[in-house]
Amino acid sequence: MIRFGYDRPSDVAEAVRDGNARGVRFLAGGSNLVDLMKENVERPVRVVDINRLPLHAIEAQDGGLRIGALATNSDTAWDARVEAQYPVLASAILAGASPQLRNVATAGGNLNQRTRCLYFYDNTTACNKREPGTGCSAIGGVNRVNAILGTSPACIATHPSDMCVALAVLNATVNVTGPLGDRAIPFGDYHRLPGEDPSRDNMLKPGELVTSIDLPDEDFSGHYTYLKLRDRLSYAFALVSVAVVMRIEDGRIAEARIALGGVAHKPWRSKTAEGLLVGEVPSQSAFLAAAHALLEGAQGQGSNDFKIGLARRAIVRACRQAADGTPQSQIDKRVA
Amino acid sequence: MATKYDDAPIGIGSPLSRVDGKMKVTGGARYAAEHPVADLLYGVVVSGAIAKGRITKLHTDAARAAPGVVEVVSHLNRPHIAWFDKAYQDQVAPPGSPFRAFYDAEILYSGQPIALVVARTFEDARHGASLVQAEYAVEPHQTDFERSPEYKPKKTRDTFVEPTNRGDEAAAFAAASNKVDVSYYIGTEHHNPMEMHATTVQWHGDGRITVYDKTQGSQNVQAYLVGVFGFAKKNVRVMNPYVGGGFGSGLRPQYQVYLATLAAKMLERSVRVVLTRQQMFSFTHRSECRHTIRLGANDDGALQSIYSKAVTPTSRFEDYMEPIANWGGQAYRCDNATMDWAITAIDTYTPGDMRAPGAATGMTLFEMALDEMAYETGVDPLAMRLTNYSDRDEMNDIPYTSKALREAYREGAEAFGWADRGRAPRSMRDGTELVGWGVATGIWDAMFQKTSVRARLTANGHLEVATAGSDIGTGTYTVMTQVAAGALGLPAEQVTAVLGDSDLPPSPIEGGSWTAASTGAAVQVACDAVRVKLAKAAAKVDGNPLGGAAVDALRFEDGRMILAADPSKSVGYGEAMTAAGLSEIVATEAAAPGPLESIAEMVGMKKKAKNTHSAVFAEVKVDEELGVVRVTRIVCAVAAGRIVNPKTARSQILGGVVMGIGMALHEETLADHRIGRFMNHNFAEYHIPAHADVQDIEVIFVDEPDPEVSPLGIKGLGEIGIVGTAAAIGNAIFHATGKRVRSLPITIDKLLD
């Protein structure tokens, strides 16, 4: 860990001013940033602690909800409105980390957490995300946690979040502010693929700060699930996770949204795959067809080849859970 | 006998709660990095990046210029240290040249410490460490042990047991009607006790140092520091009153104590060094293993041949090996058995003993292969083990001092409900989950080591028992307290156990599950000596109410000596001591294996085998589609002689079983052989069981009186809990799924088709 400057602004405008410089990092819960600073992976010159900004609230808005960027994961997961209207979000949050971490981790921080690629965390290795231009050690290396979709020759990292997988199927909007003013980013456009510049995880511009996340006026509480598969039954990052929400009308799927976690640089969705389910009676074959479409182009990297088959099965199972109205419990570890 | 926390009398057998428990949960117990020392400097270790080669340039100027930094210690400026390997060889060092940090520019393994930045605060040191840069001349490395040549070194470890073979395995295997010929693999594990390795060296300025170290042996570290740095023994005091777990990682002095002492000597200041969790992956570990097993059996399951060969890696600088291949050949009756082993040298740190070294690997993998034979022959896996049961150590052809494994099988099977098991794989189901039941046998040594204890009784009725040994979280303080309380008839509150100080009477390192048996016996003999002195003092009491009765004619209860023949006559301890003019009675005594026994063991002529045994039953539920495994039940029935404290004993077994769950399903350090480095060096990616992975565990101790194994009939429990657990789970997974995974840990990918 290196020495760094520290600011603690009390309003958003001040934070944006403080944050508008090279080498500055916003600090919210710190559950990822501080770890990375201890490992000398993140080496901010200055840390702007945003915990005093008035961004903690979870507020009703136009039939939906606005989740403040500083709302903790625990506050969000146990919010009665979230539980009632967006249970897939509550479920995904509770599938992640531990109660202690969820008590400090924030909504905005969750969006901006960095990959868990083993090489990103180890300064002695080449990593294009950590040090652009040095190469990707994960390709051909220990990569059982790495991506199978949307990779590039420069990077096969995944985005590790559970919460974001649920936000992806909820068609959330990310509100940001920055030196050039406010803007709203559709969730599907917030994270990016590594391409030739893996050092950038998302579309935030320098100095921009997430202020809140909007959830639209929709209700999928009847048909949803978040299914997470990992190397132990709790407190591990997803090898593969699946968020599904559906509307079923007259026994047929009227709308389906499926997002995968743990397999790509961003929560992975496919309009084609989701379109295949529309009008279908829920069935194993329909789910399998969607799974194949969602995984189109999936490419193993050696020790993560298994993720393709695992994801296919997980998608089918999660669709079944959602269609049947038997969502995965995050307490009982038996797969529903 | 199932464990119950009934009221029991003081002494051996009572379920006394941890006497150090309150100190630990309230933060009163200080660990190595927590002892307050004035004018302390903080050292942070810089770890190397390559697996093999030489440091050509070490850039330390930026670190030296950083605020608070006092010195950057490395091979370039270290003070003199001993030349010869002998000085570095601690009590349990394997043959070879122990690692010497900063000795020269050579890099022997990835993650090797290459510099220590010493500063006025921990934060300054950590900042300084981030500024040190090294340049290397890289040489080709090899960390894939199966690509290095096998060899058997001329000299093996003192504790290594060279296998003794019998019969003609090849011929018997060829003739057998049922054959299993398989190759098993288990991955590397790192010990990772909760407390990171840490040392605080207090520099007194008069030639003396006090070293608070995370170690399993204060006197082992003391001797090491004396040898390496040339201190006089009387000037080095090593303290480890509380140790936050060890599992074997603290058996040998690790590099943090060396570095902290090196810096203290160089700067003549007090220095503290604490490793990071990442650095906990930069020294010893349980080696991975390739275990080839070939079994021949009759149709009734009777074994006709056993072949077992284990190959494990060692470092380039020491020849480390474990007795992995022997256990099946010792445990089961079989006329033809060949056990073999080899090691290969790779560019890593030297592997080391980790909870049940040898058995946790070898018995686990053997028990999985034996399970394969059970299915091959169609014999029930438990019946298979009973068919081949032996009351003798089959490898050495000697009897056991005791072996109540048959009772463990029976009581364990009953508690588990084994009789209701569906025979065929995939025959049991619970909704979308396949249910599997598996059984395995555990075996471990019951060792007894010379240990000395000082007992001090003061006239106010307070008893202190003290030895240099360690309590690494196992309950030694508690065991000592209750043995002493029982021996002198005092309530536990009037007894204090003292541990973790090299100035105290000699004690071996805390390991091998020998501490309860050995320290317990030493406490007993020291207290016996106090009793003799008390009896003598009683004769000075006015009127000599006990009539000068010898110690054997007295009962020692409730702080009084009571005449056995006439309980109306008694003298209080304080009364006797006051009469004799004694303010205290002190006795230092050693308990040790008899001289004949010691010699016999040395020349390989031991007459009886001393072992603990266990029967482990596991239930798993496996999601048929996804391969998600849940270990829903484990019954571990243990035959381990006399149980000193059913509460701490149960905790020991629970811990071993949980570690066995990790061995079966989670724990593995993954190496990138291209760069020769372990990669998942943190607790996010090196998985140990979380609470959700641990469900019902029932511990049973079967009755096993054994007056021969050690003076108090104690066998020790620190390690037996892990042995067999992973095998029982692996076997249950096969029973559930019909899929035999011959590689541990059994991660989800291995269960997908």
XYZ file of N, CA and C in Angstrom, chain B residues 343-457:
345
model
N 10.357 -39.065 -4.484
C 10.113 -37.620 -4.506
C 10.722 -37.051 -5.782
N 10.270 -35.863 -6.144
C 10.876 -35.154 -7.265
C 11.160 -33.736 -6.798
N 12.221 -33.163 -7.327
C 12.615 -31.813 -6.877
C 12.093 -30.764 -7.841
N 11.450 -29.759 -7.310
C 10.961 -28.651 -8.131
C 11.310 -27.317 -7.464
N 11.061 -26.257 -8.186
C 11.461 -24.926 -7.703
C 10.360 -24.297 -6.852
N 10.154 -24.868 -5.669
C 9.218 -24.311 -4.689
C 9.914 -24.298 -3.338
N 9.229 -23.746 -2.368
C 9.675 -23.892 -0.980
C 9.477 -25.355 -0.574
N 10.137 -25.766 0.481
C 10.019 -27.150 0.942
C 8.628 -27.403 1.523
N 7.942 -28.450 1.050
C 6.668 -28.793 1.685
C 6.897 -29.146 3.151
N 5.828 -29.164 3.916
C 5.989 -29.463 5.336
C 4.807 -30.238 5.874
N 4.959 -30.644 7.125
C 3.896 -31.400 7.773
C 2.655 -30.532 7.900
N 1.538 -31.055 7.462
C 0.265 -30.376 7.646
C -0.707 -31.426 8.171
N -1.413 -31.076 9.188
C -2.367 -31.951 9.890
C -2.427 -33.375 9.323
N -1.915 -34.324 10.113
C -1.838 -35.735 9.721
C -1.034 -35.934 8.439
N 0.204 -35.403 8.410
C 1.005 -35.517 7.183
C 1.226 -36.987 6.807
N 1.054 -37.286 5.575
C 1.189 -38.678 5.131
C -0.141 -39.381 5.138
N -0.748 -39.482 6.309
C -2.019 -40.216 6.415
C -3.177 -39.470 5.767
N -3.222 -38.163 5.970
C -4.332 -37.396 5.387
C -4.319 -37.534 3.873
N -3.132 -37.619 3.304
C -3.022 -37.833 1.858
C -3.200 -39.314 1.524
N -2.338 -40.140 2.106
C -2.241 -41.535 1.682
C -3.427 -42.390 2.072
N -3.912 -42.213 3.298
C -5.054 -43.035 3.721
C -6.303 -42.584 2.984
N -6.426 -41.301 2.749
C -7.581 -40.793 2.005
C -7.648 -41.432 0.623
N -6.534 -41.394 -0.083
C -6.555 -41.888 -1.457
C -6.668 -43.411 -1.476
N -6.013 -44.079 -0.512
C -6.133 -45.537 -0.443
C -7.572 -45.946 -0.166
N -8.215 -45.232 0.739
C -9.594 -45.581 1.107
C -10.560 -45.351 -0.060
N -10.217 -44.459 -0.954
C -11.053 -44.277 -2.139
C -10.830 -45.434 -3.115
N -9.580 -45.858 -3.247
C -9.297 -47.004 -4.129
C -9.933 -48.278 -3.567
N -9.885 -48.407 -2.235
C -10.489 -49.591 -1.608
C -11.998 -49.595 -1.849
N -12.578 -48.427 -1.839
C -13.999 -48.299 -2.126
C -14.297 -48.772 -3.553
N -13.382 -48.468 -4.442
C -13.564 -48.939 -5.824
C -13.619 -50.463 -5.852
N -12.764 -51.084 -5.014
C -12.767 -52.548 -4.975
C -14.080 -53.075 -4.391
N -14.637 -52.356 -3.453
C -15.914 -52.792 -2.884
C -16.979 -52.858 -3.982
N -17.011 -51.837 -4.826
C -17.999 -51.859 -5.916
C -17.637 -52.891 -6.964
N -16.335 -53.086 -7.163
C -15.875 -54.078 -8.137
C -16.343 -55.473 -7.740
N -16.257 -55.753 -6.437
C -16.621 -57.089 -5.969
C -18.090 -57.169 -5.569
N -18.736 -56.045 -5.468
C -20.132 -56.061 -5.032
C -20.298 -56.246 -3.533
N -19.212 -56.075 -2.799
C -19.280 -56.213 -1.341
C -19.571 -54.831 -0.739
N -20.430 -54.785 0.249
C -20.729 -53.521 0.931
C -19.417 -52.897 1.427
N -19.240 -51.595 1.205
C -17.957 -50.966 1.570
C -17.576 -51.133 3.040
N -18.552 -51.139 3.925
C -18.232 -51.355 5.336
C -17.855 -52.814 5.574
N -18.615 -53.729 4.970
C -18.301 -55.154 5.106
C -16.914 -55.445 4.549
N -16.569 -54.773 3.469
C -15.252 -54.923 2.840
C -14.143 -54.624 3.853
N -14.367 -53.568 4.605
C -13.346 -53.171 5.576
C -13.292 -54.159 6.737
N -14.432 -54.692 7.101
C -14.452 -55.686 8.182
C -13.868 -57.019 7.718
N -14.104 -57.351 6.467
C -13.537 -58.593 5.911
C -12.017 -58.569 6.000
N -11.461 -57.405 5.782
C -9.999 -57.296 5.758
C -9.419 -56.740 7.057
N -10.261 -56.730 8.074
C -9.862 -56.160 9.370
C -8.682 -56.921 9.962
N -7.814 -56.195 10.620
C -6.711 -56.865 11.302
C -6.490 -56.259 12.670
N -6.210 -57.092 13.627
C -5.853 -56.614 14.957
C -4.360 -56.342 15.065
N -3.669 -56.574 13.978
C -2.218 -56.346 13.980
C -1.850 -55.256 12.992
N -0.738 -54.612 13.255
C -0.117 -53.733 12.271
C 0.463 -54.665 11.226
N -0.213 -54.759 10.093
C 0.142 -55.769 9.091
C 1.479 -55.472 8.425
N 1.853 -54.219 8.353
C 3.113 -53.909 7.677
C 4.303 -54.310 8.539
N 4.186 -54.032 9.835
C 5.305 -54.340 10.729
C 5.123 -55.675 11.432
N 3.954 -56.299 11.213
C 3.626 -57.594 11.806
C 3.781 -57.588 13.326
N 3.154 -56.608 13.927
C 3.143 -56.512 15.395
C 1.730 -56.151 15.851
N 1.386 -56.469 17.088
C 0.044 -56.107 17.569
C -0.018 -54.622 17.921
N -1.220 -54.130 18.089
C -1.424 -52.762 18.566
C -1.518 -52.767 20.094
N -1.199 -51.670 20.702
C -1.467 -51.566 22.141
C -2.980 -51.619 22.365
N -3.738 -51.075 21.397
C -5.198 -51.200 21.405
C -5.698 -50.793 20.038
N -6.807 -51.364 19.626
C -7.416 -50.982 18.348
C -8.904 -51.294 18.418
N -9.671 -50.308 18.800
C -11.116 -50.495 18.930
C -11.825 -49.988 17.676
N -11.180 -50.206 16.539
C -11.778 -49.743 15.279
C -13.054 -50.505 14.947
N -13.083 -51.783 15.308
C -14.295 -52.565 15.052
C -15.503 -51.921 15.755
N -15.278 -51.476 16.979
C -16.344 -50.807 17.733
C -16.698 -49.467 17.085
N -15.665 -48.802 16.552
C -15.922 -47.517 15.887
C -16.788 -47.726 14.644
N -16.467 -48.756 13.866
C -17.300 -49.083 12.702
C -18.745 -49.327 13.152
N -18.872 -50.121 14.208
C -20.205 -50.544 14.645
C -21.009 -49.351 15.182
N -20.394 -48.590 16.084
C -21.124 -47.464 16.678
C -21.375 -46.364 15.643
N -20.410 -46.169 14.765
C -20.576 -45.158 13.717
C -21.683 -45.551 12.752
N -21.673 -46.808 12.339
C -22.679 -47.295 11.379
C -24.074 -47.195 11.978
N -24.157 -47.504 13.257
C -25.447 -47.459 13.943
C -25.969 -46.011 14.009
N -25.092 -45.116 14.401
C -25.505 -43.711 14.512
C -25.873 -43.143 13.147
N -25.181 -43.603 12.131
C -25.396 -43.075 10.779
C -26.621 -43.714 10.119
N -26.903 -44.943 10.510
C -27.997 -45.681 9.859
C -27.541 -46.393 8.593
N -26.290 -46.809 8.590
C -25.667 -47.404 7.398
C -26.478 -48.577 6.837
N -27.161 -49.297 7.710
C -27.897 -50.491 7.279
C -28.974 -50.153 6.243
N -29.430 -48.908 6.255
C -30.499 -48.536 5.317
C -29.978 -48.095 3.954
N -28.694 -48.268 3.732
C -28.091 -47.780 2.501
C -28.538 -48.597 1.292
N -28.890 -47.887 0.234
C -29.145 -48.562 -1.041
C -27.819 -48.989 -1.625
N -27.745 -50.177 -2.142
C -26.457 -50.721 -2.571
C -25.852 -50.017 -3.777
N -26.658 -49.925 -4.830
C -26.091 -49.481 -6.101
C -25.871 -47.969 -6.113
N -24.865 -47.543 -6.858
C -24.724 -46.103 -7.094
C -25.997 -45.555 -7.736
N -26.309 -44.345 -7.438
C -27.489 -43.643 -7.963
C -28.798 -44.299 -7.530
N -28.764 -45.072 -6.469
C -29.991 -45.753 -6.053
C -30.758 -44.968 -5.003
N -30.167 -43.903 -4.491
C -30.854 -43.115 -3.467
C -31.031 -41.697 -3.986
N -32.166 -41.117 -3.689
C -32.520 -39.848 -4.313
C -33.393 -39.053 -3.366
N -33.266 -37.744 -3.446
C -34.137 -36.859 -2.665
C -34.496 -35.701 -3.593
N -35.618 -35.804 -4.265
C -36.012 -34.782 -5.237
C -35.029 -34.730 -6.387
N -34.503 -33.530 -6.632
C -33.565 -33.373 -7.745
C -32.135 -33.759 -7.361
N -31.971 -34.188 -6.107
C -30.625 -34.520 -5.649
C -30.424 -36.027 -5.549
N -29.254 -36.441 -5.977
C -28.828 -37.816 -5.748
C -28.216 -37.867 -4.352
N -28.528 -38.933 -3.638
C -28.001 -39.072 -2.279
C -26.944 -40.163 -2.285
N -25.836 -39.911 -1.617
C -24.786 -40.917 -1.547
C -24.265 -41.067 -0.129
N -23.973 -42.311 0.224
C -23.379 -42.596 1.526
C -22.022 -43.245 1.309
N -21.061 -42.788 2.042
C -19.726 -43.354 1.920
C -19.107 -43.574 3.284
N -18.175 -44.518 3.326
C -17.466 -44.797 4.574
C -15.974 -44.834 4.281
N -15.185 -44.496 5.262
C -13.737 -44.633 5.126
C -13.131 -44.809 6.513
N -11.945 -45.364 6.511
C -11.214 -45.600 7.752
C -10.152 -44.519 7.913
N -9.957 -44.107 9.147
C -8.861 -43.195 9.446
C -7.872 -43.869 10.373
N -6.618 -43.509 10.209
C -5.582 -44.033 11.115
C -4.516 -42.965 11.300
N -4.008 -42.882 12.503
C -2.918 -41.940 12.774
C -2.090 -42.481 13.936
N -0.904 -41.929 14.076
C -0.010 -42.401 15.131
C -0.425 -41.862 16.497
N -0.207 -42.679 17.509
C -0.389 -42.215 18.889
C 1.008 -42.114 19.498
N 1.533 -40.909 19.477
C 2.925 -40.740 19.882
C 3.036 -40.150 21.287
N 4.204 -40.369 21.854
C 4.468 -39.915 23.210
C 5.901 -39.403 23.220
N 6.074 -38.157 23.659
C 7.393 -37.524 23.576
C 7.805 -37.028 24.954
N 9.080 -37.092 25.186
C 9.578 -36.636 26.486
C 9.204 -35.172 26.739
N 8.600 -34.929 27.875
C 8.146 -33.582 28.226
C 8.364 -33.357 29.717
N 8.785 -32.148 30.065
C 8.989 -31.821 31.488
C 7.986 -30.761 31.931
N 7.559 -30.897 33.158
C 6.609 -29.933 33.723
C 7.067 -29.545 35.127
N 6.922 -28.262 35.419
C 7.196 -27.794 36.775
C 5.856 -27.520 37.456
N 5.686 -28.156 38.612
C 4.477 -27.904 39.394
C 4.872 -27.098 40.622
N 4.076 -26.067 40.917
C 4.388 -25.222 42.069
C 3.087 -25.011 42.852
N 3.122 -25.526 44.084
C 1.954 -25.369 44.959
C 2.303 -24.352 46.027
